[in-house]
């Protein structure tokens, strides 16, 4: 087994329950960790034998572009797509952080983390 991390993906998006959040948008940070068998690719040196982190980054950017009220919804969509589009991934954890959230205080970020395992 092995782990691939794609960290500190910066995205501007329009998530939130407040009307202002869906109009003016906000900065977000996404961190992803996936577990997969990396031994075959270590031997073959071929991209087709591993998890393509370019695909992972694209999935995150595309799902972050779809406005949602809750970060939990966005995280669930990201996990679902990863398991649907890359059969090598056996487990994945995604953290979605809203930077400088409008919650009436000096708060750097609010983060939700969701983890799931492939069901086969």
Short mmCIF file of N, CA and C in Angstrom, two decimals:
data_model
loop_
_atom_site.label_atom_id
_atom_site.label_comp_id
_atom_site.label_asym_id
_atom_site.label_seq_id
_atom_site.Cartn_x
_atom_site.Cartn_y
_atom_site.Cartn_z
N UNK A 1 0.83 -1.19 0.00
CA UNK A 1 0.00 0.00 0.00
C UNK A 1 0.87 1.25 0.00
N UNK A 2 0.25 2.34 -0.29
CA UNK A 2 0.94 3.62 -0.27
C UNK A 2 -0.06 4.75 -0.14
N UNK A 3 0.45 5.94 0.05
CA UNK A 3 -0.39 7.13 0.23
C UNK A 3 0.07 8.21 -0.73
N UNK A 4 -0.90 8.85 -1.36
CA UNK A 4 -0.64 10.03 -2.19
C UNK A 4 -1.40 11.19 -1.55
N UNK A 5 -0.70 12.30 -1.34
CA UNK A 5 -1.31 13.50 -0.78
C UNK A 5 -1.26 14.62 -1.82
N UNK A 6 -2.36 15.31 -1.96
CA UNK A 6 -2.42 16.53 -2.75
C UNK A 6 -2.86 17.60 -1.76
N UNK A 7 -1.94 18.51 -1.44
CA UNK A 7 -2.17 19.41 -0.31
C UNK A 7 -2.20 20.88 -0.71
N UNK A 8 -2.96 21.61 0.08
CA UNK A 8 -3.04 23.07 -0.05
C UNK A 8 -3.49 23.51 -1.44
N UNK A 9 -4.54 22.86 -1.95
CA UNK A 9 -5.14 23.28 -3.22
C UNK A 9 -5.97 24.53 -2.92
N UNK A 10 -5.61 25.62 -3.52
CA UNK A 10 -6.30 26.89 -3.27
C UNK A 10 -7.34 27.14 -4.35
N UNK A 11 -8.56 27.42 -3.90
CA UNK A 11 -9.69 27.59 -4.81
C UNK A 11 -10.55 28.76 -4.33
N UNK A 12 -11.07 29.52 -5.27
CA UNK A 12 -12.07 30.54 -4.96
C UNK A 12 -13.42 29.95 -5.35
N UNK A 13 -14.39 29.96 -4.40
CA UNK A 13 -15.67 29.33 -4.68
C UNK A 13 -16.80 30.06 -3.95
N UNK A 14 -18.03 29.57 -4.17
CA UNK A 14 -19.23 30.26 -3.70
C UNK A 14 -20.09 29.35 -2.81
N UNK A 15 -19.51 28.85 -1.74
CA UNK A 15 -20.25 27.98 -0.82
C UNK A 15 -20.68 28.77 0.41
N UNK A 16 -21.80 28.35 0.99
CA UNK A 16 -22.24 28.96 2.25
C UNK A 16 -23.74 29.06 2.34
N UNK A 17 -24.19 29.25 3.57
CA UNK A 17 -25.63 29.38 3.84
C UNK A 17 -26.09 30.82 3.74
N UNK A 18 -25.19 31.76 3.88
CA UNK A 18 -25.56 33.17 3.79
C UNK A 18 -25.60 33.61 2.33
N UNK A 19 -26.58 34.43 2.01
CA UNK A 19 -26.74 34.90 0.63
C UNK A 19 -25.49 35.61 0.13
N UNK A 20 -24.83 36.38 1.02
CA UNK A 20 -23.63 37.10 0.62
C UNK A 20 -22.52 36.15 0.18
N UNK A 21 -22.43 35.00 0.85
CA UNK A 21 -21.37 34.05 0.54
C UNK A 21 -21.49 33.51 -0.88
N UNK A 22 -22.74 33.32 -1.32
CA UNK A 22 -22.95 32.77 -2.66
C UNK A 22 -22.81 33.85 -3.75
N UNK A 23 -22.76 35.11 -3.34
CA UNK A 23 -22.60 36.20 -4.31
C UNK A 23 -21.15 36.67 -4.41
N UNK A 24 -20.51 36.88 -3.26
CA UNK A 24 -19.14 37.43 -3.29
C UNK A 24 -18.07 36.35 -3.29
N UNK A 25 -18.40 35.16 -2.85
CA UNK A 25 -17.45 34.06 -2.83
C UNK A 25 -16.41 34.19 -1.74
N UNK A 26 -15.54 33.20 -1.68
CA UNK A 26 -14.53 33.15 -0.62
C UNK A 26 -13.37 32.27 -1.06
N UNK A 27 -12.28 32.39 -0.34
CA UNK A 27 -11.12 31.54 -0.59
C UNK A 27 -11.24 30.25 0.22
N UNK A 28 -10.83 29.15 -0.40
CA UNK A 28 -10.89 27.84 0.23
C UNK A 28 -9.56 27.13 0.06
N UNK A 29 -9.32 26.19 0.94
CA UNK A 29 -8.16 25.30 0.85
C UNK A 29 -8.67 23.87 0.94
N UNK A 30 -8.17 23.01 0.06
CA UNK A 30 -8.56 21.60 0.07
C UNK A 30 -7.29 20.76 0.19
N UNK A 31 -7.35 19.75 1.07
CA UNK A 31 -6.27 18.80 1.23
C UNK A 31 -6.84 17.41 1.04
N UNK A 32 -6.10 16.59 0.30
CA UNK A 32 -6.59 15.25 -0.01
C UNK A 32 -5.50 14.22 0.27
N UNK A 33 -5.92 13.09 0.82
CA UNK A 33 -5.01 11.96 1.04
C UNK A 33 -5.73 10.71 0.56
N UNK A 34 -5.08 9.97 -0.36
CA UNK A 34 -5.67 8.73 -0.85
C UNK A 34 -4.71 7.57 -0.60
N UNK A 35 -5.31 6.41 -0.37
CA UNK A 35 -4.55 5.19 -0.14
C UNK A 35 -4.78 4.27 -1.33
N UNK A 36 -3.68 3.67 -1.82
CA UNK A 36 -3.76 2.77 -2.96
C UNK A 36 -2.52 1.88 -2.97
N UNK A 37 -2.59 0.82 -3.74
CA UNK A 37 -1.43 -0.05 -3.91
C UNK A 37 -0.50 0.62 -4.93
N UNK A 38 0.62 1.13 -4.47
CA UNK A 38 1.57 1.83 -5.33
C UNK A 38 2.72 0.94 -5.78
N UNK A 39 2.72 -0.31 -5.36
CA UNK A 39 3.82 -1.21 -5.70
C UNK A 39 3.92 -1.50 -7.21
N UNK A 40 2.80 -1.74 -7.90
CA UNK A 40 2.92 -1.98 -9.35
C UNK A 40 3.57 -0.81 -10.10
N UNK A 41 3.15 0.41 -9.79
CA UNK A 41 3.71 1.57 -10.49
C UNK A 41 5.17 1.81 -10.12
N UNK A 42 5.54 1.42 -8.92
CA UNK A 42 6.94 1.55 -8.51
C UNK A 42 7.83 0.66 -9.36
N UNK A 43 7.27 -0.45 -9.82
CA UNK A 43 8.03 -1.39 -10.66
C UNK A 43 7.98 -1.03 -12.15
N UNK A 44 6.77 -0.63 -12.62
CA UNK A 44 6.61 -0.38 -14.06
C UNK A 44 7.00 1.02 -14.49
N UNK A 45 6.92 1.99 -13.56
CA UNK A 45 7.21 3.40 -13.87
C UNK A 45 6.22 3.95 -14.89
N UNK A 46 4.96 3.45 -14.83
CA UNK A 46 3.94 3.90 -15.78
C UNK A 46 2.78 4.56 -15.03
N UNK A 47 2.35 5.70 -15.57
CA UNK A 47 1.27 6.46 -14.96
C UNK A 47 -0.02 5.65 -14.86
N UNK A 48 -0.30 4.80 -15.83
CA UNK A 48 -1.54 4.02 -15.83
C UNK A 48 -1.61 3.03 -14.66
N UNK A 49 -0.48 2.78 -14.00
CA UNK A 49 -0.44 1.82 -12.89
C UNK A 49 -0.54 2.49 -11.52
N UNK A 50 -0.81 3.78 -11.50
CA UNK A 50 -0.89 4.50 -10.24
C UNK A 50 -2.09 5.43 -10.22
N UNK A 51 -2.25 6.14 -9.14
CA UNK A 51 -3.30 7.15 -9.01
C UNK A 51 -2.75 8.46 -9.58
N UNK A 52 -3.43 9.01 -10.56
CA UNK A 52 -2.99 10.24 -11.22
C UNK A 52 -3.42 11.44 -10.40
N UNK A 53 -2.47 12.13 -9.80
CA UNK A 53 -2.84 13.28 -8.96
C UNK A 53 -3.32 14.47 -9.78
N UNK A 54 -3.06 14.48 -11.08
CA UNK A 54 -3.65 15.52 -11.94
C UNK A 54 -5.17 15.32 -11.99
N UNK A 55 -5.61 14.06 -12.08
CA UNK A 55 -7.04 13.74 -12.04
C UNK A 55 -7.64 14.16 -10.69
N UNK A 56 -6.96 13.85 -9.61
CA UNK A 56 -7.47 14.21 -8.28
C UNK A 56 -7.65 15.72 -8.15
N UNK A 57 -6.66 16.48 -8.61
CA UNK A 57 -6.75 17.94 -8.56
C UNK A 57 -7.91 18.45 -9.41
N UNK A 58 -8.10 17.86 -10.59
CA UNK A 58 -9.20 18.29 -11.47
C UNK A 58 -10.55 18.02 -10.81
N UNK A 59 -10.72 16.85 -10.21
CA UNK A 59 -11.97 16.52 -9.53
C UNK A 59 -12.26 17.55 -8.45
N UNK A 60 -11.27 17.87 -7.66
CA UNK A 60 -11.46 18.85 -6.58
C UNK A 60 -11.88 20.20 -7.14
N UNK A 61 -11.19 20.68 -8.15
CA UNK A 61 -11.52 21.99 -8.73
C UNK A 61 -12.92 22.01 -9.34
N UNK A 62 -13.29 20.93 -10.02
CA UNK A 62 -14.62 20.88 -10.63
C UNK A 62 -15.72 20.83 -9.57
N UNK A 63 -15.53 20.06 -8.53
CA UNK A 63 -16.56 19.97 -7.49
C UNK A 63 -16.63 21.23 -6.64
N UNK A 64 -15.51 21.87 -6.43
CA UNK A 64 -15.51 23.14 -5.69
C UNK A 64 -16.22 24.24 -6.47
N UNK A 65 -16.29 24.11 -7.78
CA UNK A 65 -16.94 25.11 -8.63
C UNK A 65 -18.46 25.03 -8.57
N UNK A 66 -19.01 23.97 -7.98
CA UNK A 66 -20.46 23.80 -7.86
C UNK A 66 -20.89 24.34 -6.50
N UNK A 67 -21.62 25.47 -6.45
CA UNK A 67 -22.00 26.06 -5.17
C UNK A 67 -22.86 25.11 -4.32
N UNK A 68 -22.55 25.10 -3.03
CA UNK A 68 -23.31 24.30 -2.06
C UNK A 68 -23.44 25.09 -0.78
N UNK A 69 -24.48 24.77 -0.02
CA UNK A 69 -24.64 25.41 1.28
C UNK A 69 -23.59 24.92 2.27
N UNK A 70 -23.29 23.62 2.24
CA UNK A 70 -22.42 23.03 3.25
C UNK A 70 -21.14 22.46 2.64
N UNK A 71 -20.04 22.63 3.36
CA UNK A 71 -18.77 22.05 2.95
C UNK A 71 -18.83 20.52 2.97
N UNK A 72 -19.66 19.98 3.84
CA UNK A 72 -19.83 18.53 3.91
C UNK A 72 -20.33 17.96 2.58
N UNK A 73 -21.22 18.70 1.94
CA UNK A 73 -21.77 18.28 0.65
C UNK A 73 -20.68 18.25 -0.41
N UNK A 74 -19.85 19.26 -0.41
CA UNK A 74 -18.75 19.34 -1.37
C UNK A 74 -17.77 18.18 -1.14
N UNK A 75 -17.42 17.94 0.10
CA UNK A 75 -16.49 16.85 0.42
C UNK A 75 -17.05 15.50 -0.02
N UNK A 76 -18.33 15.28 0.19
CA UNK A 76 -18.96 14.01 -0.20
C UNK A 76 -18.89 13.83 -1.71
N UNK A 77 -19.16 14.90 -2.46
CA UNK A 77 -19.09 14.82 -3.92
C UNK A 77 -17.67 14.50 -4.38
N UNK A 78 -16.68 15.11 -3.75
CA UNK A 78 -15.29 14.86 -4.11
C UNK A 78 -14.95 13.38 -3.88
N UNK A 79 -15.31 12.86 -2.72
CA UNK A 79 -15.03 11.46 -2.42
C UNK A 79 -15.74 10.52 -3.39
N UNK A 80 -17.00 10.80 -3.67
CA UNK A 80 -17.76 9.95 -4.60
C UNK A 80 -17.10 9.90 -5.97
N UNK A 81 -16.67 11.05 -6.46
CA UNK A 81 -16.04 11.08 -7.78
C UNK A 81 -14.70 10.35 -7.80
N UNK A 82 -13.94 10.50 -6.74
CA UNK A 82 -12.64 9.81 -6.68
C UNK A 82 -12.85 8.30 -6.75
N UNK A 83 -13.78 7.78 -5.97
CA UNK A 83 -14.03 6.33 -5.99
C UNK A 83 -14.62 5.88 -7.32
N UNK A 84 -15.42 6.73 -7.96
CA UNK A 84 -16.00 6.37 -9.26
C UNK A 84 -14.99 6.43 -10.40
N UNK A 85 -14.05 7.34 -10.33
CA UNK A 85 -13.16 7.60 -11.46
C UNK A 85 -11.77 6.97 -11.34
N UNK A 86 -11.42 6.50 -10.16
CA UNK A 86 -10.11 5.84 -10.01
C UNK A 86 -10.27 4.58 -9.17
N UNK A 87 -10.23 3.45 -9.84
CA UNK A 87 -10.47 2.16 -9.19
C UNK A 87 -9.33 1.73 -8.26
N UNK A 88 -8.18 2.35 -8.36
CA UNK A 88 -7.05 1.98 -7.51
C UNK A 88 -7.18 2.52 -6.09
N UNK A 89 -7.94 3.60 -5.90
CA UNK A 89 -8.07 4.22 -4.58
C UNK A 89 -8.92 3.32 -3.67
N UNK A 90 -8.35 2.97 -2.52
CA UNK A 90 -9.07 2.13 -1.56
C UNK A 90 -9.62 2.92 -0.38
N UNK A 91 -9.00 4.06 -0.08
CA UNK A 91 -9.45 4.91 1.01
C UNK A 91 -9.07 6.34 0.67
N UNK A 92 -9.91 7.29 1.09
CA UNK A 92 -9.62 8.70 0.82
C UNK A 92 -10.11 9.57 1.96
N UNK A 93 -9.34 10.62 2.24
CA UNK A 93 -9.73 11.63 3.23
C UNK A 93 -9.60 12.99 2.56
N UNK A 94 -10.63 13.80 2.71
CA UNK A 94 -10.59 15.15 2.15
C UNK A 94 -10.94 16.15 3.24
N UNK A 95 -10.17 17.23 3.29
CA UNK A 95 -10.44 18.34 4.19
C UNK A 95 -10.73 19.57 3.34
N UNK A 96 -11.83 20.23 3.65
CA UNK A 96 -12.21 21.46 2.95
C UNK A 96 -12.24 22.57 3.99
N UNK A 97 -11.46 23.61 3.75
CA UNK A 97 -11.35 24.73 4.69
C UNK A 97 -11.85 26.01 4.04
N UNK A 98 -12.71 26.72 4.75
CA UNK A 98 -13.12 28.07 4.33
C UNK A 98 -12.21 29.04 5.07
N UNK A 99 -11.46 29.83 4.30
CA UNK A 99 -10.53 30.78 4.90
C UNK A 99 -11.25 32.08 5.26
N UNK A 100 -10.93 32.62 6.39
CA UNK A 100 -11.55 33.85 6.89
C UNK A 100 -13.08 33.78 6.83
N UNK A 101 -13.69 32.80 7.49
CA UNK A 101 -15.15 32.65 7.42
C UNK A 101 -15.88 33.82 8.10
N UNK A 102 -17.05 34.18 7.56
CA UNK A 102 -17.81 35.30 8.13
C UNK A 102 -18.62 34.85 9.36
N UNK A 103 -17.93 34.60 10.47
CA UNK A 103 -18.64 34.11 11.66
C UNK A 103 -18.50 35.05 12.85
N UNK A 104 -18.16 36.30 12.58
CA UNK A 104 -18.15 37.30 13.65
C UNK A 104 -16.98 37.17 14.60
N UNK A 105 -15.80 37.06 14.07
CA UNK A 105 -14.62 36.98 14.91
C UNK A 105 -13.38 36.83 14.05
N UNK A 106 -12.24 36.88 14.69
CA UNK A 106 -10.97 36.74 13.98
C UNK A 106 -10.64 35.25 13.91
N UNK A 107 -11.17 34.60 12.88
CA UNK A 107 -11.00 33.16 12.70
C UNK A 107 -10.27 32.93 11.38
N UNK A 108 -9.16 32.21 11.45
CA UNK A 108 -8.37 31.96 10.25
C UNK A 108 -9.09 31.07 9.25
N UNK A 109 -9.68 29.97 9.74
CA UNK A 109 -10.38 29.05 8.84
C UNK A 109 -11.28 28.13 9.63
N UNK A 110 -12.25 27.59 8.90
CA UNK A 110 -13.12 26.53 9.42
C UNK A 110 -12.92 25.35 8.49
N UNK A 111 -12.68 24.17 9.06
CA UNK A 111 -12.36 22.99 8.26
C UNK A 111 -13.29 21.83 8.59
N UNK A 112 -13.73 21.14 7.55
CA UNK A 112 -14.42 19.86 7.75
C UNK A 112 -13.55 18.79 7.11
N UNK A 113 -13.54 17.61 7.71
CA UNK A 113 -12.77 16.50 7.17
C UNK A 113 -13.69 15.30 7.06
N UNK A 114 -13.63 14.62 5.92
CA UNK A 114 -14.46 13.45 5.69
C UNK A 114 -13.57 12.35 5.11
N UNK A 115 -13.76 11.14 5.61
CA UNK A 115 -12.99 9.98 5.17
C UNK A 115 -13.94 8.88 4.77
N UNK A 116 -13.57 8.15 3.72
CA UNK A 116 -14.39 7.02 3.29
C UNK A 116 -13.49 5.93 2.72
N UNK A 117 -14.01 4.71 2.70
CA UNK A 117 -13.31 3.55 2.19
C UNK A 117 -14.13 2.95 1.06
N UNK A 118 -13.43 2.46 0.05
CA UNK A 118 -14.12 1.82 -1.08
C UNK A 118 -14.97 0.66 -0.58
N UNK A 119 -16.18 0.58 -1.10
CA UNK A 119 -17.09 -0.50 -0.75
C UNK A 119 -17.23 -1.42 -1.95
N UNK A 120 -16.68 -2.61 -1.87
CA UNK A 120 -16.76 -3.57 -3.00
C UNK A 120 -17.20 -4.90 -2.50
#
